[in-house]
CSV table of N, CA and C in Angstrom, one decimal:
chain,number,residue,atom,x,y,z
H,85,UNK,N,-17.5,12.3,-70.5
H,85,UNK,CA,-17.5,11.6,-71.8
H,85,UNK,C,-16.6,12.4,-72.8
H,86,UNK,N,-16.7,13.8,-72.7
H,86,UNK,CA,-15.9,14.7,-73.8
H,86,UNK,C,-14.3,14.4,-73.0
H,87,UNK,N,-13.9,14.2,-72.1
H,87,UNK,CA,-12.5,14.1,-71.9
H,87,UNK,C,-12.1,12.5,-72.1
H,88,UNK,N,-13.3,11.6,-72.1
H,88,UNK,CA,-12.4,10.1,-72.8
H,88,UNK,C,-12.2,10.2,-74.2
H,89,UNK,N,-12.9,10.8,-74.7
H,89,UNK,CA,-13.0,11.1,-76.3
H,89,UNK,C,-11.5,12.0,-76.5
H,90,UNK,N,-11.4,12.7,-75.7
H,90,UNK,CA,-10.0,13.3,-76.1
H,90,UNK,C,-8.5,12.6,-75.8
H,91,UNK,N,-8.9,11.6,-74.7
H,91,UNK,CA,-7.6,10.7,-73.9
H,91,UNK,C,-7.7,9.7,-75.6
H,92,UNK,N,-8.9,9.2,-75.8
H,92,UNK,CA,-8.8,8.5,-77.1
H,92,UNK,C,-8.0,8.8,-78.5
H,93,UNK,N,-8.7,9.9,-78.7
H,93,UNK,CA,-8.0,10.9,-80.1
H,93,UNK,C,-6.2,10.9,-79.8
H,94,UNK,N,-5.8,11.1,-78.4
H,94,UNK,CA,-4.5,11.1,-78.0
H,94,UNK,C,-3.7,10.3,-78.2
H,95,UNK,N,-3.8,9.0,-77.2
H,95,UNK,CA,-3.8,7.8,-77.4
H,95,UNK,C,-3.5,7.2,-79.2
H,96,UNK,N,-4.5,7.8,-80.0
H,96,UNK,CA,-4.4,7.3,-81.3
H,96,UNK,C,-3.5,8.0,-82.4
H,97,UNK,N,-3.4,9.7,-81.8
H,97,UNK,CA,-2.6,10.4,-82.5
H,97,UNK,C,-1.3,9.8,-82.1
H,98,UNK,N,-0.9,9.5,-80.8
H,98,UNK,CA,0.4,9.2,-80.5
H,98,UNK,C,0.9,7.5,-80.9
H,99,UNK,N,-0.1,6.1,-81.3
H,99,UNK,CA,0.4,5.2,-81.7
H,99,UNK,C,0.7,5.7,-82.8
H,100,UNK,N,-0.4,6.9,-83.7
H,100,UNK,CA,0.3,7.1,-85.3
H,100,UNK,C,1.7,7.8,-85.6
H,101,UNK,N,2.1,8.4,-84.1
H,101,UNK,CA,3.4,8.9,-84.6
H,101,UNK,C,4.5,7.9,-84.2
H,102,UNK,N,4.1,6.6,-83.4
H,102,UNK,CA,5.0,6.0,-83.1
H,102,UNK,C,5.4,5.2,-84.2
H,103,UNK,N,4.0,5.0,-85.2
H,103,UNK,CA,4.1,4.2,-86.7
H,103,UNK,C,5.0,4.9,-87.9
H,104,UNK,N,4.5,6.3,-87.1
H,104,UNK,CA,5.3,7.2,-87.8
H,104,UNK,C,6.9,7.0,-88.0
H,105,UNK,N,7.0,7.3,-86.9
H,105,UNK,CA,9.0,7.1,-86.5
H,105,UNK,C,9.0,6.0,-86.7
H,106,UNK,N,8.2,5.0,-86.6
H,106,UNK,CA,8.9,3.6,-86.5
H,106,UNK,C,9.0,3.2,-88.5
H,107,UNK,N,8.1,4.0,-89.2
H,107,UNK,CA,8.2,3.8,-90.7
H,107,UNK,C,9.6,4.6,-91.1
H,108,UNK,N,9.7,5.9,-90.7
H,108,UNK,CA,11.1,6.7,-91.1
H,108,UNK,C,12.2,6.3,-90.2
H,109,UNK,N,12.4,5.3,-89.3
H,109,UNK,CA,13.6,4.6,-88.7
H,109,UNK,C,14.0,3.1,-90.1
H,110,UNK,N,12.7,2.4,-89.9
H,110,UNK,CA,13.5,1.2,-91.1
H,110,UNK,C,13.2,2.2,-92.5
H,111,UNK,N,13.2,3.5,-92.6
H,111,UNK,CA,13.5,3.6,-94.4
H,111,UNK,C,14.8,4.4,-94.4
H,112,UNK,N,15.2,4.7,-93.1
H,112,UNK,CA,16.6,5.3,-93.2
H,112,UNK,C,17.4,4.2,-93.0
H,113,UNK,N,17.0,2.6,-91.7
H,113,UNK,CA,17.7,1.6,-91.7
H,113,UNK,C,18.2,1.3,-93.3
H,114,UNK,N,17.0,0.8,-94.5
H,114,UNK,CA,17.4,0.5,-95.7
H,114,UNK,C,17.8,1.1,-96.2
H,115,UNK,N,18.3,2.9,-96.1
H,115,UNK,CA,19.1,3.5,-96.9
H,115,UNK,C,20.8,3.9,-96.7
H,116,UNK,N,20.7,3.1,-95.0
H,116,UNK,CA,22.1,2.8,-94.6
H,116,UNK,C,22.9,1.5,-95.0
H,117,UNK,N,21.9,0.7,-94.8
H,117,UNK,CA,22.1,-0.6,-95.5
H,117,UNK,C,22.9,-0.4,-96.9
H,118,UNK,N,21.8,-0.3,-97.7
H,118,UNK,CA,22.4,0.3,-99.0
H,118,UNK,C,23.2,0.8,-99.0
H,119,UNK,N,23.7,2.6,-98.6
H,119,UNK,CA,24.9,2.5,-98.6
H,119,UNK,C,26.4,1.7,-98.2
H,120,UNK,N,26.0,1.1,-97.2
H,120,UNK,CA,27.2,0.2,-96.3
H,120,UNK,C,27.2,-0.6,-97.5
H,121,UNK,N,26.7,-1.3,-98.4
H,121,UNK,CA,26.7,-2.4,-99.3
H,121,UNK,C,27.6,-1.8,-100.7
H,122,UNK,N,26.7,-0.5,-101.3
H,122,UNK,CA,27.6,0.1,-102.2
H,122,UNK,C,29.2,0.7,-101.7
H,123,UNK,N,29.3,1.2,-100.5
H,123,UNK,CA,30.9,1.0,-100.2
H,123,UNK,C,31.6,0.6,-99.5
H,124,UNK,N,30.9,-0.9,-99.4
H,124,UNK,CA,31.7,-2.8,-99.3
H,124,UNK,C,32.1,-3.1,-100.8
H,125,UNK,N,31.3,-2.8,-101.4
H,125,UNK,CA,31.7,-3.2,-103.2
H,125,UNK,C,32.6,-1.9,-103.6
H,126,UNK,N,32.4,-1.0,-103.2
H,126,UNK,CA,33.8,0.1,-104.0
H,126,UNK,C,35.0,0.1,-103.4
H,127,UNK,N,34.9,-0.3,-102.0
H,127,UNK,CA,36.4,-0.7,-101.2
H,127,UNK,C,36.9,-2.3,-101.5
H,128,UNK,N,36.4,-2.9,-101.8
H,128,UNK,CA,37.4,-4.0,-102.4
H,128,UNK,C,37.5,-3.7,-104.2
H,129,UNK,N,37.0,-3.3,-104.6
H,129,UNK,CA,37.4,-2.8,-106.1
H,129,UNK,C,38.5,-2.0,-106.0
H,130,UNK,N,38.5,-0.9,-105.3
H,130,UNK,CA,39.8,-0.1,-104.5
H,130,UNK,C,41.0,-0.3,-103.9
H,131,UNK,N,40.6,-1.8,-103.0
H,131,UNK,CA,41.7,-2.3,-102.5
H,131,UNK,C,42.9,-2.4,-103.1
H,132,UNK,N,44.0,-1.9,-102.8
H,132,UNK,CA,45.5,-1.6,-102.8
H,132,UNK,C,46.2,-3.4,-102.8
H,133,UNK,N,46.2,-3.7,-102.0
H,133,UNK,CA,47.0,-5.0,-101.8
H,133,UNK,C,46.3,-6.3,-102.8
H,134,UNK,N,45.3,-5.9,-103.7
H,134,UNK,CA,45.3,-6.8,-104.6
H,134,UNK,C,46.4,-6.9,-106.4
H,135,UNK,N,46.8,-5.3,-105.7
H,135,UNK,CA,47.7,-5.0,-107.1
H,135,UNK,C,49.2,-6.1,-107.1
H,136,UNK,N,50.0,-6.3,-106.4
H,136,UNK,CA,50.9,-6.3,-106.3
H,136,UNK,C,51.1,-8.3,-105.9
H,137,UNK,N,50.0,-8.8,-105.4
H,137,UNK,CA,49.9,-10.3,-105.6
H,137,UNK,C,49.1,-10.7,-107.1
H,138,UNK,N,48.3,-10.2,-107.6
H,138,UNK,CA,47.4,-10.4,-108.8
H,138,UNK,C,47.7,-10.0,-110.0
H,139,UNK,N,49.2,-9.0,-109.9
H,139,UNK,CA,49.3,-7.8,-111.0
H,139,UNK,C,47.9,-7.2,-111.4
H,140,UNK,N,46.8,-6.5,-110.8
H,140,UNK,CA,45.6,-5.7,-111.3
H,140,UNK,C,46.2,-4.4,-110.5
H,141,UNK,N,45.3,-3.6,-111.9
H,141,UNK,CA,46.0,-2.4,-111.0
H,141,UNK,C,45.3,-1.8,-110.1
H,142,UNK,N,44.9,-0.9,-109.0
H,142,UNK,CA,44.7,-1.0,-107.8
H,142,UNK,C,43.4,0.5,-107.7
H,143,UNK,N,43.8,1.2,-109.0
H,143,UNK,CA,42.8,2.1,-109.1
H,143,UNK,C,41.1,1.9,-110.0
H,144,UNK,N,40.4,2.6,-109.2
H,144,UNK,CA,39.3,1.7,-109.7
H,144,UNK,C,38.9,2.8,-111.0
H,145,UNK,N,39.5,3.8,-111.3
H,145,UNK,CA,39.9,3.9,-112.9
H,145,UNK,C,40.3,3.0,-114.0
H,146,UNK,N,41.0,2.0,-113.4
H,146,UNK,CA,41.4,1.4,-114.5
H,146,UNK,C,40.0,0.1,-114.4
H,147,UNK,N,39.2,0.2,-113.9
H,147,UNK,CA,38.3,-0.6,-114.3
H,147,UNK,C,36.8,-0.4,-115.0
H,148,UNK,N,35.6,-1.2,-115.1
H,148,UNK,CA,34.8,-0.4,-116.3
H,148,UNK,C,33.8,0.6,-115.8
H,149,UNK,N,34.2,1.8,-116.3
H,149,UNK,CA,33.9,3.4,-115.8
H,149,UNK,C,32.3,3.4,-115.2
H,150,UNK,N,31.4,1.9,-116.7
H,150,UNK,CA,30.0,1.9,-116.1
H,150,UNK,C,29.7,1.9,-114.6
H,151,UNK,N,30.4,0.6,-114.1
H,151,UNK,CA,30.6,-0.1,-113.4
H,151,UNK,C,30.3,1.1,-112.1
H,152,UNK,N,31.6,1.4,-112.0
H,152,UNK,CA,31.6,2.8,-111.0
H,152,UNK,C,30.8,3.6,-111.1
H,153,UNK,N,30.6,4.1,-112.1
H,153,UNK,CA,29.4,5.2,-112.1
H,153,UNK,C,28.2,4.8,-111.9
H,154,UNK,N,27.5,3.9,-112.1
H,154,UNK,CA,26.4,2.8,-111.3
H,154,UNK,C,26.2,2.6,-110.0
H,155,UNK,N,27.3,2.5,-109.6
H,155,UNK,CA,27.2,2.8,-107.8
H,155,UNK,C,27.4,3.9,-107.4
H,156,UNK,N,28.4,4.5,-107.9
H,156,UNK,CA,28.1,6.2,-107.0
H,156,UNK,C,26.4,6.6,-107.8
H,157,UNK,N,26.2,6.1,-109.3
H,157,UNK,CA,24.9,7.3,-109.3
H,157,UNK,C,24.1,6.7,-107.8
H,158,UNK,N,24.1,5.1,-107.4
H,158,UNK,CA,23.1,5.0,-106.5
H,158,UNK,C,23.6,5.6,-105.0
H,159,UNK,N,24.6,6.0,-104.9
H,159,UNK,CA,25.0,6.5,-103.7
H,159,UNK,C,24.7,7.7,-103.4
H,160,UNK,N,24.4,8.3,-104.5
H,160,UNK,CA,23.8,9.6,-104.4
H,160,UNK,C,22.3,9.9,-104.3
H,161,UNK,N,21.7,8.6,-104.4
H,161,UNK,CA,19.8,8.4,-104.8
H,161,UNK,C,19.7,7.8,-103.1
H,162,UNK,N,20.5,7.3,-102.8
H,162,UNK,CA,20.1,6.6,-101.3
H,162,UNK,C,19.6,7.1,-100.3
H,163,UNK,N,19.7,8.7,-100.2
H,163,UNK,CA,19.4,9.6,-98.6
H,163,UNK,C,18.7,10.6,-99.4
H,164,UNK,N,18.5,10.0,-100.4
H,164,UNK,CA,17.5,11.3,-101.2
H,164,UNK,C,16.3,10.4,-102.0
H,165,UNK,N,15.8,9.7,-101.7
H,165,UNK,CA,14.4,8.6,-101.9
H,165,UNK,C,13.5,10.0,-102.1
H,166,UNK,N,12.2,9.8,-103.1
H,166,UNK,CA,11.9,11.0,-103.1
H,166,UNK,C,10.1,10.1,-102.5
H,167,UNK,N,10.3,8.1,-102.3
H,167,UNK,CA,9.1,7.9,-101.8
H,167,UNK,C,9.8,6.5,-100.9
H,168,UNK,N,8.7,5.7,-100.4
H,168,UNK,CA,9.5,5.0,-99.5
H,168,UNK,C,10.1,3.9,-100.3
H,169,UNK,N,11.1,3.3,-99.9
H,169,UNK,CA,11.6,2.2,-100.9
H,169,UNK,C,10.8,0.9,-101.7
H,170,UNK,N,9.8,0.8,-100.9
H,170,UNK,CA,9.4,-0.5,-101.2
H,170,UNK,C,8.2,0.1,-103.0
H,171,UNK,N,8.1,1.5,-103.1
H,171,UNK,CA,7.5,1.8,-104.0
H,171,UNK,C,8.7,2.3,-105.4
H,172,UNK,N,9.9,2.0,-104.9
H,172,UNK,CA,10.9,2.5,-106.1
H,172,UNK,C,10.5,0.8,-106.6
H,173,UNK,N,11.1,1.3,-108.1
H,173,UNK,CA,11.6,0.2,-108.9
H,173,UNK,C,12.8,-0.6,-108.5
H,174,UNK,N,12.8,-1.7,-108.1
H,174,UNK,CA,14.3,-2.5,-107.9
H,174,UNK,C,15.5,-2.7,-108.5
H,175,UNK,N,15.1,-2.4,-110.0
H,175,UNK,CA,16.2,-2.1,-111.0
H,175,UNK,C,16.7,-1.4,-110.3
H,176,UNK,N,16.3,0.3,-110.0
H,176,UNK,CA,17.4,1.6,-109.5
H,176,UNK,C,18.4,1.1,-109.0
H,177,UNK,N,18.2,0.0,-107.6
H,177,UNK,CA,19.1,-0.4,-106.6
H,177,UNK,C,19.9,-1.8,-106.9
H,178,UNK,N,19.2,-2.0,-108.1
H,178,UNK,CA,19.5,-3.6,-108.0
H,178,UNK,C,20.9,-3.6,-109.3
H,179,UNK,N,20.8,-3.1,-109.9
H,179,UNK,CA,21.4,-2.7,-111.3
H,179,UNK,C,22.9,-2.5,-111.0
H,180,UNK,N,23.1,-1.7,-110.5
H,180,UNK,CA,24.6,-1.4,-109.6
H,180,UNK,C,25.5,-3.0,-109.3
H,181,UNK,N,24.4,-3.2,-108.5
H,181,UNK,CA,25.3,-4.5,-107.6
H,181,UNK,C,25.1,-5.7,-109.0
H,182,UNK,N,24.3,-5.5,-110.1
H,182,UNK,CA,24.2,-7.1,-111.1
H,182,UNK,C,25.3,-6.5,-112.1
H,183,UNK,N,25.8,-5.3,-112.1
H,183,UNK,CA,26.8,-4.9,-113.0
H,183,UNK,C,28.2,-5.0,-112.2
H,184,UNK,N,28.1,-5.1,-111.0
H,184,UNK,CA,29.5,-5.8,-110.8
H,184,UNK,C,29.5,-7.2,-110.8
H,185,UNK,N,28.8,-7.5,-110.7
H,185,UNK,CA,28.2,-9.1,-110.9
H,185,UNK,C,28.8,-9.6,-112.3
H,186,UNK,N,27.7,-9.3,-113.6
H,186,UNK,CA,27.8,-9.7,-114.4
H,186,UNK,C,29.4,-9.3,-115.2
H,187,UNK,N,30.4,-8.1,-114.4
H,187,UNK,CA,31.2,-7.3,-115.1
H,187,UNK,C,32.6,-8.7,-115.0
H,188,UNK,N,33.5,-8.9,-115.8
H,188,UNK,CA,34.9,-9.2,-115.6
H,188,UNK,C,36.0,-8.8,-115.4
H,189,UNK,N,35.9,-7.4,-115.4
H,189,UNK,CA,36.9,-6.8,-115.0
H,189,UNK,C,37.1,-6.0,-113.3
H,190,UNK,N,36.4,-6.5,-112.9
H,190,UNK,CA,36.4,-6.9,-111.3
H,190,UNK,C,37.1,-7.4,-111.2
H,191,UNK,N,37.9,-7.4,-109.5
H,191,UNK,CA,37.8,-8.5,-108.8
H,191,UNK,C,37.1,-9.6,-108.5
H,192,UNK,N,37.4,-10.8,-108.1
H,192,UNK,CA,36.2,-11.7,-107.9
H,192,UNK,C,35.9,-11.9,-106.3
H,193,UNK,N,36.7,-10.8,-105.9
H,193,UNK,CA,36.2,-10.6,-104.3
H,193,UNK,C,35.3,-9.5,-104.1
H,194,UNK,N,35.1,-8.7,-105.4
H,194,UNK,CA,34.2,-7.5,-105.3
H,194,UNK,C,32.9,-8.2,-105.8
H,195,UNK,N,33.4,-9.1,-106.8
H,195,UNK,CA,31.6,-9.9,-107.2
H,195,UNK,C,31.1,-10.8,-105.8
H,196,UNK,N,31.8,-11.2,-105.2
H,196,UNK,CA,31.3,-11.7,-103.8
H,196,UNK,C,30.4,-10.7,-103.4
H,197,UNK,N,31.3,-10.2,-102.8
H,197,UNK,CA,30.6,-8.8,-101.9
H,197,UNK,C,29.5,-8.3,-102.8
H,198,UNK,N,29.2,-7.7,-104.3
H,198,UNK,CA,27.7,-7.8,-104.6
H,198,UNK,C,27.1,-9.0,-104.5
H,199,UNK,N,27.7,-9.9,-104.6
H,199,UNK,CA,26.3,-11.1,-104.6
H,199,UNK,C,25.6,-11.0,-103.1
H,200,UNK,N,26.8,-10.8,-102.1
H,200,UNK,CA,25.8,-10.8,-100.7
H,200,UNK,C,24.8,-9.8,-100.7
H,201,UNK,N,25.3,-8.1,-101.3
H,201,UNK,CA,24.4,-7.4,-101.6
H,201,UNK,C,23.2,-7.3,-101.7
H,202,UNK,N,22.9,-8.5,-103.1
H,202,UNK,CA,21.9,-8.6,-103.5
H,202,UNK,C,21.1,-9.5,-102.9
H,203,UNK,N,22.0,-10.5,-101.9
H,203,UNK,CA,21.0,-11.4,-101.1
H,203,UNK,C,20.5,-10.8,-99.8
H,204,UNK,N,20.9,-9.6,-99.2
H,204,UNK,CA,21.2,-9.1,-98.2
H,204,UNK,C,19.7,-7.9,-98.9
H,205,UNK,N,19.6,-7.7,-100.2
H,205,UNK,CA,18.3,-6.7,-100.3
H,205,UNK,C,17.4,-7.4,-100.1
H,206,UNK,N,17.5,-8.8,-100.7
H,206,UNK,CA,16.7,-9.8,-100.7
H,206,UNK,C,15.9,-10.2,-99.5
H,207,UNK,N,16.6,-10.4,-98.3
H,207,UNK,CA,16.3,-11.3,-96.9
H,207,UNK,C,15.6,-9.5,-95.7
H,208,UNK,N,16.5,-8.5,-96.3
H,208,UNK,CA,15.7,-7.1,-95.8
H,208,UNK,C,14.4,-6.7,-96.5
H,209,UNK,N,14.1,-7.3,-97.4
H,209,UNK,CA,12.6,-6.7,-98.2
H,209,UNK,C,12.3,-5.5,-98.3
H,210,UNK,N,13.7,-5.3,-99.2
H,210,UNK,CA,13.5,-3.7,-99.6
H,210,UNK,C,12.7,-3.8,-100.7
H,211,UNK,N,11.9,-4.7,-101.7
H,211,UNK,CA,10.7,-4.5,-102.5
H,211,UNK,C,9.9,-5.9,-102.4
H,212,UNK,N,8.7,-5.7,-102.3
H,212,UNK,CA,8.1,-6.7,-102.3
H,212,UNK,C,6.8,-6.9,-103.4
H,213,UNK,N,5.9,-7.9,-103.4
H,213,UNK,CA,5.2,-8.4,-104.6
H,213,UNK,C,4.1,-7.0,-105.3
H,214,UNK,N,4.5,-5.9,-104.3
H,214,UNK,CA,3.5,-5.1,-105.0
H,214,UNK,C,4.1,-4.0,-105.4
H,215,UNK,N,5.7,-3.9,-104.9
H,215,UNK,CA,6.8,-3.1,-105.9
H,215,UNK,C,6.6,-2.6,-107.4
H,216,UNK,N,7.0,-1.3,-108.2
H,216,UNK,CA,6.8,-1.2,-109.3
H,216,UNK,C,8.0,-2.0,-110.2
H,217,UNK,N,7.9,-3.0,-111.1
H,217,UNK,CA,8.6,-3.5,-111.7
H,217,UNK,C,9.5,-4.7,-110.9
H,218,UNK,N,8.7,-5.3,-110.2
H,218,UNK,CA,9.5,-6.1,-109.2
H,218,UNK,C,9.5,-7.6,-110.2
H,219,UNK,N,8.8,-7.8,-111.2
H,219,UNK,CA,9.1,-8.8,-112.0
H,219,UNK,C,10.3,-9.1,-112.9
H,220,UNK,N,10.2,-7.5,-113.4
H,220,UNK,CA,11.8,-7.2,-114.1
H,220,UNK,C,13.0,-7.5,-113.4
H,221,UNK,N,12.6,-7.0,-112.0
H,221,UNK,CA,13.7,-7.0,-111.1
H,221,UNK,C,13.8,-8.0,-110.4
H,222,UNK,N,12.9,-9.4,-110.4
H,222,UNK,CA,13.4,-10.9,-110.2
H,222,UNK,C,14.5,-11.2,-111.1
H,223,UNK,N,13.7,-11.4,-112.2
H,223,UNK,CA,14.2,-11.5,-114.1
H,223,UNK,C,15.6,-11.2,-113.5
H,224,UNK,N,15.7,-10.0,-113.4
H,224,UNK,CA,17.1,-9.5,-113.4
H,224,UNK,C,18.4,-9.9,-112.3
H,225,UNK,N,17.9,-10.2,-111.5
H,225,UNK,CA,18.6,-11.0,-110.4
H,225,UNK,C,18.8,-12.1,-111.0
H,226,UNK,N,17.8,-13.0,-111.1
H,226,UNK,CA,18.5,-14.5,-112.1
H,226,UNK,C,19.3,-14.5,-112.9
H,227,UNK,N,18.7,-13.3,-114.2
H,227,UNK,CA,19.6,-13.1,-115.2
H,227,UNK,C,21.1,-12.9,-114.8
H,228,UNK,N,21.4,-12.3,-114.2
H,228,UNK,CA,22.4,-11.7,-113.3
H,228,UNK,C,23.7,-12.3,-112.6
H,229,UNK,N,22.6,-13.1,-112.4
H,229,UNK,CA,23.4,-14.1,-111.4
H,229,UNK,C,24.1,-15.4,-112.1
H,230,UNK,N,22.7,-16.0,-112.9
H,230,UNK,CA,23.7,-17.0,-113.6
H,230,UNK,C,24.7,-16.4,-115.0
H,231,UNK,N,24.8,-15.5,-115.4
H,231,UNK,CA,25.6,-15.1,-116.4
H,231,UNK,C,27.0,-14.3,-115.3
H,232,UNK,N,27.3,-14.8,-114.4
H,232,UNK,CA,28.0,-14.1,-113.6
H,232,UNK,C,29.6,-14.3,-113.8
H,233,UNK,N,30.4,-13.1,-114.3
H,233,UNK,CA,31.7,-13.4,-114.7
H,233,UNK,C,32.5,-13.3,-113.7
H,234,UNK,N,33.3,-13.4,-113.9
H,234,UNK,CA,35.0,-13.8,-112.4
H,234,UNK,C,36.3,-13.3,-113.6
H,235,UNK,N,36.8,-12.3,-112.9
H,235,UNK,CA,38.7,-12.4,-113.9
H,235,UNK,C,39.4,-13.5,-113.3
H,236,UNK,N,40.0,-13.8,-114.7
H,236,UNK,CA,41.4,-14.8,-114.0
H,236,UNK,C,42.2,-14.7,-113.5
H,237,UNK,N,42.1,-14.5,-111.6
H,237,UNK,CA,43.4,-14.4,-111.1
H,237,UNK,C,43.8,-14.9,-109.9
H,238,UNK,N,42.5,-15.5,-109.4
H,238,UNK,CA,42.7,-15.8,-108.2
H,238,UNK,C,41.9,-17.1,-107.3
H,239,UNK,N,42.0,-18.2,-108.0
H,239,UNK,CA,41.4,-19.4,-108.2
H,239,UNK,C,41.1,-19.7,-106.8
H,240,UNK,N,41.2,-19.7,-105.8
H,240,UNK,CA,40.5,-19.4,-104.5
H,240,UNK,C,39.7,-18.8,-104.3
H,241,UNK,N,39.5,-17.5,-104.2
H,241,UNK,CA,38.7,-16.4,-104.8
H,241,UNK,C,37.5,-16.8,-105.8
H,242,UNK,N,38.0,-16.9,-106.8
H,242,UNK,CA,36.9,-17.2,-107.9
H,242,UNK,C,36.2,-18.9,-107.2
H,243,UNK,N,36.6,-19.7,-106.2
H,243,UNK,CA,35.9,-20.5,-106.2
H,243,UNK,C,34.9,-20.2,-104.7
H,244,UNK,N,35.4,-19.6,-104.4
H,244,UNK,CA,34.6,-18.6,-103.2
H,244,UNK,C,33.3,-18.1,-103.8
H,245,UNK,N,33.3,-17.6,-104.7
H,245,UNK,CA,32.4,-16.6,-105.3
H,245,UNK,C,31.2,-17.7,-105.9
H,246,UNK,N,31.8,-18.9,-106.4
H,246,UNK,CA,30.8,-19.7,-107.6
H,246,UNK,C,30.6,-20.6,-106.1
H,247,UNK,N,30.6,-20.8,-104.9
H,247,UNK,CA,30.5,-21.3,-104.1
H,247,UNK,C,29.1,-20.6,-103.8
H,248,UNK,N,28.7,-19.2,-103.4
H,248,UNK,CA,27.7,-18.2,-102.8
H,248,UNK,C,26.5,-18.2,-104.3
């Protein structure tokens, strides 16, 4: 009897580390994600070949400083979660991608690319109904989204975007 009791204990230690790995595999999945998303949106803001058909200039200096610094701060918070994601606030992550969103001095192929962002946090359930501040962080998506500006330059583009 003392050796099923221990096949048991084993048995139950080893599903909890398989819960284990299998909890720290999707919270590093979601913090790859995230990054692949923040620099999908900083490489078309960056993109070179939009200078020279659009006249915009091609450095992402010349666009709004917030803007950028909103995504790198979150590119630096991504591999450094200090709890699992679904317990951060949504704002942190979500803010970044609604300020290229909401911004006009983008491209309107860089607001694309955050809007999938944000539907792409959405459909992965990086926060859910028991998230801290996940009502704000609806609020803010809506808000976000319908206040959502486009520069004038590229009327294919811009209808791509009000298309998504």
């Amino acid at each position: 009897m003392h050796a099923m009791e221990k096949e048991d204990d084993f048995m139950h230690d080893d599903g909890s580390k398989k819960e284990t790995r299998k909890f720290k595999r999707r919270q590093m999945g979601l913090s790859c994600m995230l990054n692949t998303e923040v620099g999908a949106v900083l490489a078309v803001i960056r993109r070179p070949e939009l200078s020279p058909l659009y006249n915009i200039p091609s450095s992402e200096d010349s666009y709004d400083s917030s803007v950028i610094s909103s995504l790198r701060s979150l590119r630096s918070l991504i591999f450094n979660p200090q709890q699992e994601w679904r317990t951060i606030d949504p704002s942190i992550y979500l803010a970044p991608f609604l300020d290229v969103i909401q911004s006009d001095d983008v491209p309107a192929a860089a607001t694309g690319v955050a809007l999938s962002s944000v539907l792409k946090i959405l459909k992965f359930e990086v926060f859910d109904d028991k998230s801290p501040g996940v009502r704000e962080g609806m609020e803010s998506i809506v808000s976000g989204i319908t206040s959502c500006r486009l520069e004038k330059t590229d009327p294919a583009s811009e209808d791509a975007v009000m298309m998504k």
